[in-house]
XYZ file of C-alpha atoms in Angstrom:
578
model
C 14.976 -18.897 20.878
C 17.624 -17.221 18.753
C 16.348 -15.013 15.935
C 18.048 -15.120 12.539
C 19.421 -11.786 11.234
C 17.318 -12.423 8.119
C 14.240 -11.934 10.323
C 14.931 -8.191 10.385
C 17.058 -8.004 7.223
C 15.173 -9.944 4.527
C 17.874 -8.973 2.025
C 20.083 -11.625 3.682
C 17.481 -14.225 2.776
C 16.807 -13.535 -0.892
C 20.319 -12.170 -1.478
C 21.922 -15.561 -0.773
C 19.929 -17.161 -3.594
C 20.348 -14.361 -6.115
C 21.470 -15.624 -9.528
C 21.942 -14.493 -13.115
C 18.363 -15.329 -14.095
C 16.944 -13.175 -11.306
C 19.365 -10.371 -12.251
C 18.156 -10.408 -15.851
C 14.474 -10.333 -14.868
C 15.035 -7.595 -12.277
C 16.899 -5.399 -14.756
C 14.106 -5.664 -17.337
C 11.492 -4.834 -14.711
C 13.568 -1.903 -13.474
C 13.819 -0.387 -16.958
C 10.039 -0.584 -17.456
C 9.215 0.811 -14.009
C 11.786 3.606 -14.322
C 10.249 4.742 -17.599
C 6.862 4.924 -15.904
C 8.105 6.570 -12.706
C 9.956 9.550 -14.186
C 6.826 11.492 -15.250
C 4.754 9.994 -12.420
C 7.190 11.126 -9.718
C 7.242 14.651 -11.102
C 3.434 14.677 -11.236
C 2.935 13.472 -7.669
C 5.348 16.070 -6.352
C 3.184 18.670 -8.086
C 0.143 17.168 -6.353
C 1.894 17.377 -2.980
C 2.662 21.049 -3.589
C 6.418 20.417 -3.745
C 9.069 21.110 -6.398
C 9.104 18.391 -9.103
C 12.509 17.063 -8.058
C 11.055 16.086 -4.664
C 9.088 13.338 -6.389
C 12.253 11.845 -7.878
C 14.165 12.213 -4.609
C 11.333 10.422 -2.781
C 11.705 7.513 -5.204
C 15.436 6.823 -4.728
C 16.563 6.349 -1.114
C 13.172 4.940 0.033
C 13.292 2.232 -2.643
C 16.841 1.253 -1.638
C 15.940 1.061 2.045
C 12.805 -0.965 1.383
C 14.875 -3.429 -0.672
C 16.925 -4.094 2.471
C 14.152 -4.231 5.075
C 10.972 -5.143 3.137
C 9.606 -8.648 2.581
C 7.702 -8.189 -0.696
C 9.505 -9.223 -3.871
C 7.386 -6.972 -6.104
C 6.269 -3.962 -4.037
C 7.488 -0.673 -5.524
C 7.776 2.077 -2.919
C 7.539 5.785 -3.633
C 5.107 8.708 -3.883
C 1.482 7.751 -4.514
C -1.557 9.854 -5.289
C -3.493 9.522 -2.017
C -0.448 10.081 0.209
C 0.581 13.056 -1.942
C -2.875 14.572 -1.449
C -2.705 13.940 2.302
C 0.731 15.551 2.375
C -0.523 18.673 0.619
C -3.487 18.884 2.986
C -1.403 18.445 6.148
C 1.585 20.600 5.206
C -0.611 23.300 3.695
C -2.048 23.975 7.139
C 1.328 24.753 8.719
C 3.265 26.497 5.917
C 2.687 28.356 2.674
C 3.318 26.433 -0.515
C 6.582 27.363 -2.241
C 8.365 28.414 0.929
C 11.292 26.742 2.664
C 9.022 26.058 5.612
C 6.718 24.028 3.382
C 9.572 21.762 2.277
C 10.789 21.343 5.869
C 7.269 20.467 6.992
C 7.060 17.798 4.262
C 10.372 16.332 5.444
C 9.122 16.378 9.021
C 5.905 14.641 8.000
C 7.931 11.883 6.327
C 10.147 11.568 9.409
C 7.191 11.317 11.781
C 5.486 8.766 9.537
C 8.672 6.720 9.378
C 9.152 6.818 13.141
C 5.535 5.820 13.769
C 5.714 2.914 11.293
C 8.989 1.705 12.822
C 7.432 1.867 16.281
C 4.481 -0.247 15.124
C 6.812 -2.737 13.458
C 9.219 -3.148 16.380
C 6.356 -3.727 18.824
C 4.447 -5.859 16.263
C 1.368 -3.645 16.279
C 0.399 -4.014 12.644
C -3.048 -5.214 13.682
C -3.949 -1.583 14.507
C -4.464 -1.002 10.788
C -7.457 -3.346 11.031
C -9.420 -0.547 12.690
C -9.976 0.798 9.187
C -12.607 -1.413 7.597
C -12.403 -2.177 3.889
C -15.639 -0.329 3.017
C -14.339 2.796 4.761
C -10.987 2.545 2.950
C -12.774 2.068 -0.379
C -14.947 5.107 0.309
C -11.976 7.235 1.319
C -9.915 6.257 -1.742
C -12.877 6.927 -4.047
C -13.427 10.374 -2.542
C -9.687 11.080 -2.664
C -9.595 10.168 -6.346
C -12.385 12.659 -7.033
C -10.617 15.369 -5.009
C -7.279 14.729 -6.710
C -8.764 14.827 -10.205
C -10.655 18.026 -9.374
C -7.543 19.647 -7.891
C -5.678 19.124 -11.170
C -8.275 20.838 -13.341
C -6.685 24.202 -12.536
C -3.478 23.084 -14.263
C -5.340 21.699 -17.269
C -7.396 24.884 -17.585
C -4.482 27.201 -16.833
C -6.199 29.083 -13.992
C -5.346 29.938 -10.386
C -7.632 28.023 -8.035
C -7.371 26.856 -4.459
C -9.216 24.792 -1.851
C -9.038 21.527 0.064
C -12.651 20.390 -0.279
C -14.704 19.658 -3.381
C -16.957 22.657 -2.738
C -13.974 24.997 -2.312
C -12.247 23.667 -5.436
C -15.298 23.886 -7.668
C -16.154 27.335 -6.312
C -12.616 28.578 -6.940
C -12.574 27.147 -10.454
C -15.880 28.834 -11.291
C -14.639 32.130 -9.845
C -11.589 32.040 -12.142
C -13.341 30.625 -15.198
C -12.630 33.794 -17.137
C -8.864 33.245 -16.829
C -8.815 29.997 -18.828
C -5.817 29.743 -21.140
C -6.958 28.134 -24.437
C -3.485 26.827 -25.299
C -3.143 25.191 -21.892
C -6.580 23.620 -22.322
C -5.565 22.171 -25.681
C -2.336 20.732 -24.241
C -4.001 19.362 -21.114
C -7.049 18.004 -22.922
C -4.993 16.352 -25.647
C -2.605 14.814 -23.105
C -5.513 13.479 -21.036
C -7.254 11.971 -24.060
C -4.002 10.460 -25.305
C -3.174 8.904 -21.935
C -6.661 7.400 -21.617
C -6.270 5.902 -25.097
C -2.794 4.573 -24.291
C -4.086 2.907 -21.141
C -6.988 1.151 -22.869
C -6.282 0.970 -26.584
C -2.561 1.002 -27.382
C -1.639 -2.462 -26.137
C -4.451 -4.279 -28.042
C -3.556 -2.265 -31.160
C 0.120 -3.211 -30.971
C -0.741 -6.851 -30.376
C -2.995 -6.861 -33.458
C -0.112 -5.366 -35.428
C 2.095 -8.292 -34.440
C 4.135 -6.752 -31.633
C 5.333 -9.098 -28.895
C 3.819 -8.918 -25.392
C 6.948 -7.356 -23.853
C 7.209 -4.641 -26.528
C 3.496 -3.862 -26.274
C 3.728 -3.658 -22.504
C 6.770 -1.379 -22.529
C 5.158 0.895 -25.122
C 2.010 1.162 -23.026
C 3.937 1.987 -19.859
C 5.953 4.558 -21.810
C 2.785 6.405 -22.845
C 3.210 9.160 -20.215
C 6.830 9.597 -21.351
C 5.625 10.108 -24.914
C 3.128 12.715 -23.721
C 5.879 14.468 -21.780
C 8.264 14.495 -24.755
C 5.720 15.725 -27.323
C 4.205 18.475 -25.173
C 7.619 19.633 -23.933
C 8.888 19.921 -27.499
C 5.732 21.784 -28.520
C 6.103 24.340 -25.705
C 9.795 24.842 -26.542
C 9.383 25.006 -30.319
C 6.438 27.407 -30.361
C 7.426 29.530 -27.371
C 4.205 28.681 -25.549
C 5.661 29.534 -22.129
C 5.591 33.198 -23.199
C 1.923 32.779 -24.082
C 0.821 31.840 -20.585
C 1.472 28.088 -20.453
C 2.804 27.141 -17.017
C 5.931 25.011 -17.184
C 7.979 23.044 -14.671
C 10.981 25.319 -15.078
C 14.454 24.652 -13.759
C 14.935 21.398 -11.882
C 18.204 20.884 -9.947
C 20.560 18.569 -11.777
C 21.798 16.555 -8.804
C 21.422 13.485 -6.676
C 19.112 13.672 -3.638
C 20.614 16.065 -1.085
C 21.106 15.322 2.583
C 18.315 17.107 4.445
C 17.061 17.420 7.985
C 13.405 17.410 9.062
C 12.254 20.051 11.499
C 12.436 19.354 15.222
C 10.435 22.341 16.483
C 7.909 21.093 19.082
C 5.076 23.152 17.601
C 5.686 21.740 14.110
C 5.819 18.170 15.412
C 2.625 18.705 17.398
C 0.789 20.047 14.341
C 1.916 17.207 12.084
C 1.697 14.281 14.526
C -1.928 13.328 13.857
C -1.660 13.729 10.040
C 1.514 11.605 10.149
C -0.345 8.824 11.969
C -3.221 8.940 9.484
C -0.838 8.921 6.517
C 1.057 6.001 8.037
C -2.092 3.922 8.538
C -3.526 4.695 5.100
C -0.165 4.053 3.451
C 0.378 0.789 5.298
C -3.100 -0.521 4.489
C -2.635 0.255 0.791
C 0.872 -1.181 0.753
C 0.154 -4.421 2.607
C -2.934 -5.069 0.470
C -0.894 -4.782 -2.726
C 2.038 -6.768 -1.338
C -0.107 -9.665 -0.132
C -2.097 -9.801 -3.367
C 1.044 -10.022 -5.494
C 2.806 -12.426 -3.119
C -0.153 -14.833 -3.209
C 0.262 -15.210 -6.967
C 3.728 -16.721 -6.419
C 2.985 -18.428 -3.096
C 5.313 -16.094 -1.249
C 4.917 -14.872 2.315
C 4.558 -11.295 3.521
C 5.353 -10.398 7.138
C 3.112 -7.411 8.012
C 5.215 -6.354 10.995
C 8.429 -6.456 8.957
C 6.623 -4.508 6.250
C 6.040 -1.787 8.841
C 9.781 -1.686 9.473
C 10.511 -1.575 5.730
C 8.049 1.250 5.114
C 9.277 3.070 8.229
C 12.858 2.926 6.990
C 11.722 4.114 3.541
C 9.952 7.151 5.014
C 12.923 8.024 7.216
C 15.068 7.803 4.092
C 12.738 10.247 2.348
C 12.942 12.626 5.316
C 16.731 12.820 5.097
C 17.036 12.973 1.289
C 14.675 15.752 0.248
C 11.504 13.699 -0.211
C 8.122 13.403 1.453
C 5.953 10.501 2.748
C 5.947 7.362 0.592
C 4.311 3.958 0.513
C 3.896 0.968 -1.771
C 1.961 2.046 -4.843
C -0.605 -0.153 -6.566
C 0.105 0.845 -10.171
C 3.896 0.752 -9.995
C 3.889 -2.515 -8.028
C 1.627 -4.236 -10.539
C 3.851 -2.996 -13.369
C 6.908 -4.242 -11.477
C 5.289 -7.649 -10.964
C 4.017 -7.969 -14.538
C 7.441 -6.966 -15.876
C 8.935 -10.015 -14.153
C 10.588 -8.635 -11.026
C 12.015 -11.538 -9.025
C 13.408 -9.774 -5.951
C 13.522 -6.356 -4.264
C 16.730 -5.791 -6.219
C 14.467 -4.670 -9.074
C 13.543 -1.709 -6.889
C 17.200 -0.977 -6.214
C 17.910 -0.947 -9.963
C 14.917 1.352 -10.425
C 16.431 3.713 -7.861
C 19.687 3.736 -9.828
C 17.756 4.579 -12.997
C 15.968 7.438 -11.271
C 19.262 8.694 -9.845
C 20.624 8.796 -13.401
C 17.513 10.720 -14.479
C 18.021 13.196 -11.627
C 21.589 13.860 -12.724
C 21.339 13.730 -16.513
C 17.736 14.249 -17.641
C 16.295 17.013 -15.473
C 17.363 19.853 -17.843
C 15.160 18.242 -20.482
C 11.966 18.881 -18.480
C 12.428 22.661 -18.217
C 9.663 23.293 -20.785
C 7.427 20.470 -19.555
C 3.909 21.954 -19.131
C 2.230 21.443 -15.780
C -0.913 20.571 -17.741
C 0.746 17.343 -18.914
C 1.694 16.366 -15.377
C -1.865 17.140 -14.276
C -3.204 14.919 -17.070
C -0.923 12.122 -15.844
C -2.379 12.440 -12.359
C -6.008 12.611 -13.544
C -5.690 9.469 -15.650
C -3.938 7.610 -12.831
C -6.354 8.520 -10.027
C -9.634 8.080 -11.882
C -8.936 4.342 -11.786
C -9.190 4.660 -7.988
C -12.754 5.961 -8.155
C -15.191 3.104 -7.564
C -18.686 4.407 -6.922
C -20.068 0.905 -7.392
C -19.003 0.258 -3.789
C -22.117 2.208 -2.781
C -24.448 -0.171 -4.608
C -22.604 -3.292 -3.444
C -22.643 -2.287 0.210
C -26.307 -1.190 -0.015
C -27.236 -4.642 -1.308
C -25.188 -6.457 1.330
C -25.141 -4.364 4.511
C -26.878 -1.056 5.193
C -24.455 -0.361 8.053
C -21.450 -0.699 5.731
C -23.251 1.442 3.141
C -23.716 4.152 5.756
C -20.004 4.015 6.581
C -18.960 4.229 2.920
C -21.401 7.020 2.096
C -20.476 9.020 5.184
C -16.741 8.645 4.475
C -17.153 9.786 0.855
C -19.363 12.751 1.764
C -17.207 13.883 4.691
C -13.999 13.593 2.658
C -15.459 15.565 -0.243
C -17.147 18.178 1.943
C -14.661 18.657 4.775
C -11.300 17.459 3.450
C -9.140 14.352 3.502
C -7.967 14.521 7.105
C -11.474 14.796 8.519
C -12.585 12.145 6.042
C -10.009 9.553 7.064
C -10.355 10.433 10.751
C -14.094 9.999 10.487
C -13.482 6.713 8.684
C -11.478 5.377 11.612
C -14.175 6.477 14.075
C -16.912 4.994 11.880
C -15.056 1.678 11.599
C -14.748 1.403 15.373
C -18.320 2.597 15.914
C -19.670 0.025 13.453
C -17.808 -2.736 15.261
C -19.169 -1.605 18.615
C -22.711 -1.312 17.268
C -22.604 -4.741 15.625
C -21.213 -6.451 18.712
C -23.342 -4.527 21.225
C -26.322 -6.658 20.230
C -24.814 -10.038 19.398
C -26.802 -12.673 17.617
C -28.211 -15.011 20.270
C -30.212 -17.963 18.983
C -32.490 -20.255 20.952
C -31.511 -23.729 19.827
C -33.080 -27.178 19.863
C -31.940 -30.705 19.064
C -32.050 -31.861 15.449
C -33.875 -35.238 15.642
C -31.641 -38.224 15.061
C -28.425 -36.284 15.710
C -26.325 -34.591 18.352
C -26.578 -31.218 16.595
C -28.409 -28.121 17.827
C -29.848 -25.486 15.514
C -31.894 -22.283 15.667
C -35.513 -23.075 16.479
C -36.679 -20.350 14.058
C -34.861 -21.913 11.112
C -35.104 -25.663 11.680
C -37.554 -28.311 12.810
C -35.940 -29.251 16.116
C -36.875 -30.838 19.434
C -37.255 -28.538 22.427
C -38.074 -28.912 26.100
C -40.267 -26.292 27.833
C -38.151 -26.665 30.961
C -34.903 -25.806 29.131
C -33.882 -22.495 27.555
C -30.835 -23.174 25.355
C -29.172 -20.022 24.051
C -26.271 -20.076 21.597
C -24.194 -16.887 21.925
C -22.552 -15.999 18.600
C -20.138 -13.356 19.861
C -17.500 -12.843 22.522
C -18.863 -11.230 25.669
C -17.398 -7.891 26.712
C -18.425 -4.605 28.266
C -20.399 -3.397 25.237
C -22.780 -6.355 25.056
C -22.718 -7.717 28.601
C -25.936 -5.970 29.665
C -27.681 -7.052 26.440
C -27.340 -10.731 27.338
C -28.363 -10.042 30.924
C -31.578 -8.306 29.798
C -32.337 -10.962 27.175
C -32.226 -13.775 29.741
C -34.306 -11.761 32.184
C -37.011 -11.199 29.536
C -37.166 -14.930 28.718
C -37.526 -16.217 32.281
C -40.481 -14.108 33.358
C -42.791 -15.170 36.169
C -45.008 -18.103 35.328
C -42.809 -19.606 32.605
C -41.931 -23.309 32.673
C -38.157 -22.804 32.325
C -36.134 -24.566 34.997
C -32.720 -24.593 33.302
C -30.879 -21.992 31.211
C -28.003 -23.359 29.130
C -25.560 -20.904 27.550
C -23.964 -22.588 24.541
C -20.553 -20.865 24.332
C -19.049 -22.474 21.232
C -18.624 -19.064 19.534
C -17.415 -17.198 22.633
C -13.688 -16.498 22.381
C -13.419 -14.182 25.367
C -15.346 -13.030 28.433
C -14.060 -9.771 29.910
C -14.538 -8.607 33.499
C -17.693 -6.600 32.757
C -19.288 -9.627 31.118
C -18.166 -11.796 34.026
C -19.966 -9.480 36.457
C -23.095 -9.674 34.309
C -22.941 -13.477 34.331
C -22.571 -13.399 38.107
C -25.649 -11.158 38.339
C -27.589 -13.507 36.040
C -26.478 -16.468 38.148
C -27.692 -14.860 41.401
C -30.981 -13.762 39.843
C -31.691 -17.218 38.446
C -30.757 -18.792 41.782
C -33.400 -16.651 43.466
C -35.893 -17.828 40.846
C -34.828 -21.462 41.418
C -33.578 -21.756 37.835
C -30.257 -23.396 37.098
C -27.610 -21.646 34.961
C -25.440 -24.025 32.933
C -22.624 -23.581 30.435
C -21.738 -25.843 27.513
C -18.937 -26.056 24.943
C -16.790 -23.472 26.711
C -13.450 -23.046 24.953
C -10.293 -23.939 26.846
C -8.776 -20.438 27.119
C -12.128 -19.029 28.276
C -12.516 -21.757 30.890
C -8.957 -21.167 32.085
C -9.839 -17.547 32.785
C -13.134 -18.443 34.485
C -11.357 -20.887 36.785
C -9.279 -18.030 38.199
C -12.516 -16.492 39.556
C -15.206 -17.622 41.980
C -17.852 -17.758 39.260
C -17.513 -21.499 38.555
C -17.550 -22.330 42.289
C -20.783 -20.361 42.795
C -22.413 -21.415 39.537
C -26.060 -22.414 40.047
C -25.648 -25.329 37.663
C -23.025 -27.315 35.754
C -20.478 -26.919 32.975
C -20.954 -29.487 30.188
C -18.459 -30.546 27.558
C -21.102 -30.485 24.826
C -24.585 -29.131 24.348
C -25.851 -32.650 23.780
C -24.470 -33.739 27.162
C -26.348 -30.847 28.784
C -29.561 -31.737 26.948
C -29.341 -35.413 27.896
C -28.657 -34.603 31.562
C -31.349 -31.948 31.989
C -34.112 -32.678 29.474
C -37.424 -34.124 30.547
C -38.673 -34.375 26.953
C -39.902 -37.762 25.741
C -37.103 -40.005 24.454
C -38.650 -40.003 20.963
C -37.721 -36.335 20.578
C -34.046 -36.955 21.307
C -31.362 -38.434 19.162
C -31.234 -42.184 19.090
């Protein structure tokens, strides 16, 4: 079958139908998103431990490349808070912040992430992201939000503080509490309060004053820009930089430069695992946002092509002075709400940011770092959702344990150990849950052909028949569990003469489980008890037919459980279905 070029270049699909109406909507969305991204990009670069221009650079080429290769019409790609924190954590372990080696390591991290994402996309391995369960992701993002907000307090307080864990950060802040700069505190506190008010109160106020929805929305999104302008002017006008207020300083007035990531084997080895973790976390966040927004317009997202789009975006960041990127929740929602019709809105946003990089960077020389920190704090606190603990406790204690452990490990030991532990916990939970599958003894519902759990329903049973419904695929983890369960039920002296395994929920039987079934079959044969199967799915039966198990089966294979019951039951006819 011949594949269309649009399969790997979605731009060829939506580009053919691009019209003036879509252009108008995309331009409006681009203006709104650009206004929001200028201060946000600078702030996230600060969070990643990089020069402020790196945030803008990471928002230009990646957006353009995603517009070509991505499938989401509304996803806005660029630096995000969690990935910025992961970048700082990973790069900080191989190079000192502020050095050329730090910047090269960030480029290398983006390159490795891009290569890994491309590899997953080309080989259609997007399902690997499913190894991170939603409760674990929620716990990790909540803990990351707390860490990010705490890490920015040093800029709002005007003190020198360090650390990668919550304990280290709080300890460092307390140790430097005597160095607090009152002017910085006033700037940072006022900016934080203002941004919280803008987020929650400005739009309703403007609507009550008669402003249109578009104007109110643009004004709300421009809140961080207003904070940047006012605090920058205040620092410049009153000479606050000479009074201890940390400022951004000189930012290169240029388009993104052509850069090269590092290729040293030691550097690649040190960053390989963090790059994989960043890729998985970024992809999970991105695909969740993309699918949510696409569903609202009945559009389709191809997860494997999304991997290619995000991989290309990260490679673009690696060669244009950026650092790892992904699809951001806040910017994507703004892009969608502003009316973006196609990925061209992202391309127009990139053009706007390129203009800002060339023409507006001198204006941020006196921008206080406290304002950027306030922007980050307000943005990330929306990620903190401690209610996930209560919800998982009420629903599943195992999921609660995973969430709680992920939050505690991330806060206590750092983001890399936290997310790594999350992956291990997700897999461990799956193995634990499936190691003891739900197996119900079933009986016939009178007057029907249906079989239900004897502990939940009033059903007909036959002492000579043990009917077990297996509610899980059989594989090496749970094979012995089923073997032991059957052995316990057919003890000496019992009246059972037939064991029927109802396999309607069994999607696969691996080789270990097959060997267990063979052992059960031989053991029951010795006990003169028949082993029968019912409702075996076609693919499972196809696999079983390639073995000798069916030929040596001490019983029969029935199309339905009712057929098995009717053929083997000695119960009075009044107990069976009419």
